[in-house]
Coordinates of C-alpha atoms in Angstrom, one line a residue:
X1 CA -4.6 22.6 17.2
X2 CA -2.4 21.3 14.8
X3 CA 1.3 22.5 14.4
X4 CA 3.6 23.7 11.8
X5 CA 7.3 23.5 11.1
X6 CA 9.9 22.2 13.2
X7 CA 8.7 19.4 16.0
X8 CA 5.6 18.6 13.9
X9 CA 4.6 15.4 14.5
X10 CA 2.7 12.4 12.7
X11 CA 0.4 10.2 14.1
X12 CA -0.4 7.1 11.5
X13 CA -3.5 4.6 12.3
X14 CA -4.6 1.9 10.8
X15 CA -7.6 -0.4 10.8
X16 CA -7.8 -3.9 11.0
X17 CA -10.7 -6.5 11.2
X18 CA -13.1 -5.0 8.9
X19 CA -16.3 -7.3 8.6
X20 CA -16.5 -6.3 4.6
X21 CA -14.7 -3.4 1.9
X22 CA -17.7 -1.5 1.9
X23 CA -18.2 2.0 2.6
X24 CA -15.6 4.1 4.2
X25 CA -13.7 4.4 7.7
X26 CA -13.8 7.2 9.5
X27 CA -11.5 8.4 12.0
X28 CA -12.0 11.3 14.4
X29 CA -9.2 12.7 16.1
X30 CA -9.4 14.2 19.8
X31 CA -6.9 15.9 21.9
X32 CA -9.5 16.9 25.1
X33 CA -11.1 15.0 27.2
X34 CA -14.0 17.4 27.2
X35 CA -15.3 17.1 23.6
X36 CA -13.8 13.2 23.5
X37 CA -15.6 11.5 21.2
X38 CA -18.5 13.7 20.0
X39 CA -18.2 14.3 16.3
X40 CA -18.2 17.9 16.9
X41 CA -15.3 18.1 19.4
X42 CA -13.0 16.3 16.9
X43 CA -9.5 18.1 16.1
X44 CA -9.5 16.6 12.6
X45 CA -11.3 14.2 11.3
X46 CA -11.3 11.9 7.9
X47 CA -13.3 9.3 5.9
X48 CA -10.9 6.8 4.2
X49 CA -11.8 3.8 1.6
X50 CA -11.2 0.5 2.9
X51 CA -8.3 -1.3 0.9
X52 CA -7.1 -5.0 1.0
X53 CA -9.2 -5.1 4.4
X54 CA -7.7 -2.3 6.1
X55 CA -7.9 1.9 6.2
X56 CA -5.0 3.8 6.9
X57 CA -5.6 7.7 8.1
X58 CA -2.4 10.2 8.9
X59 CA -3.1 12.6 10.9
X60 CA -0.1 15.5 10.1
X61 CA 1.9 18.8 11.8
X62 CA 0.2 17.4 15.2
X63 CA 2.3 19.3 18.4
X64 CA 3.6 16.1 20.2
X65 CA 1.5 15.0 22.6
X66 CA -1.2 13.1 23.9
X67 CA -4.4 12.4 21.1
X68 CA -7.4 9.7 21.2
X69 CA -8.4 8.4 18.4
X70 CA -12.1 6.7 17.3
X71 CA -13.2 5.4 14.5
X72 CA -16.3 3.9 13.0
X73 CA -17.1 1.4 9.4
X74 CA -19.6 3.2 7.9
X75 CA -20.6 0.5 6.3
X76 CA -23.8 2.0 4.4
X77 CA -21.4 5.1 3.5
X78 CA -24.3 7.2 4.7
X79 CA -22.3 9.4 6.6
X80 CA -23.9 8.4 10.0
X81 CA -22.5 6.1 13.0
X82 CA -25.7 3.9 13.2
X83 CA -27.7 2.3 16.2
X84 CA -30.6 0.9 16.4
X85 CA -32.9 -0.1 19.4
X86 CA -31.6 1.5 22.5
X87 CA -28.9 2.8 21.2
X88 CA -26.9 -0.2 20.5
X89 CA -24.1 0.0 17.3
X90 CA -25.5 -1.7 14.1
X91 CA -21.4 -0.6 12.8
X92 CA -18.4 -1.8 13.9
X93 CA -16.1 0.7 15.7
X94 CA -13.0 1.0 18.0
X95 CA -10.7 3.5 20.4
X96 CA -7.0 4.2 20.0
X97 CA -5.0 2.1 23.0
X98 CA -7.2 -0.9 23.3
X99 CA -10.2 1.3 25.4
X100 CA -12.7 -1.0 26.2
X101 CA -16.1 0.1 26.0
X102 CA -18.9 -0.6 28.6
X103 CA -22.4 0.8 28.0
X104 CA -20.5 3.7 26.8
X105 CA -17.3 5.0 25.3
X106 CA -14.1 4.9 26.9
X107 CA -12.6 8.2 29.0
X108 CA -10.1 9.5 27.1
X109 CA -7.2 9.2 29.3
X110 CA -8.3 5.2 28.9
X111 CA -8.0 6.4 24.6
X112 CA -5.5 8.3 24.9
X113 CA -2.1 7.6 22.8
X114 CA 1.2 10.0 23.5
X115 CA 2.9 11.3 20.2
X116 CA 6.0 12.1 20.3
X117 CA 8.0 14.3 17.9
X118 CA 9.2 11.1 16.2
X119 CA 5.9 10.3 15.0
X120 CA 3.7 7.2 16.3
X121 CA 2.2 4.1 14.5
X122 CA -0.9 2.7 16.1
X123 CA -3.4 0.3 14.9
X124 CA -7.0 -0.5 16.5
X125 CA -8.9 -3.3 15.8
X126 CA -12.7 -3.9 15.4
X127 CA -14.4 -6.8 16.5

């Protein structure tokens, strides 16, 4: 849950290696491994325009800690992570803290970024 006053922290991400500006990013943020990364589960959550080939979301008054992040280019800005045939991605997406995915997504302690009080900076790529 997010915090408020004193020790609030920031968490900043931004993403890089958009295939095209079209549609919007959207960033879910997680902060339990149980509900990590089903859309439902998220603690906050955003859809950001792409601008000069990147989207930037901050995630505010977060208790320091640690916080997985995933994010998918919804390319078709329909709203909807798409797959086609056996479940595979037609849309680009990514994990906070490199996680590599096999056949599925990554655990989150594999996602999983600490925030400190300071505030973090993070950036995750999509190939």
């Amino acid at each position: 849950m997010a915090a408020t006053g004193a020790g609030a922290a920031e968490l900043t991400v931004e993403v890089l290696g958009l295939r095209s500006g079209d549609g919007l990013v959207h960033f879910g943020l997680y902060d339990n491994s149980d509900t990590f990364p089903d859309k439902d589960g998220r603690l906050d959550g955003t859809e950001v325009p792409i601008t000069e080939g990147r989207a930037v979301s901050v995630f505010k008054e977060l208790k320091p800690g640690r916080y997985a992040v995933a994010v998918f280019h919804d390319e078709n800005a329909n709203g909807e992570f798409d797959q086609g045939l056996f479940g595979l991605p037609l849309e680009d997406y990514g994990f906070s803290n490199k996680a590599v995915v096999f056949f599925s997504a990554p655990a989150f302690d594999n996602a999983a970024v600490t925030v400190p009080e300071k505030g973090l900076n993070i950036s995750i790529r999509l190939d």
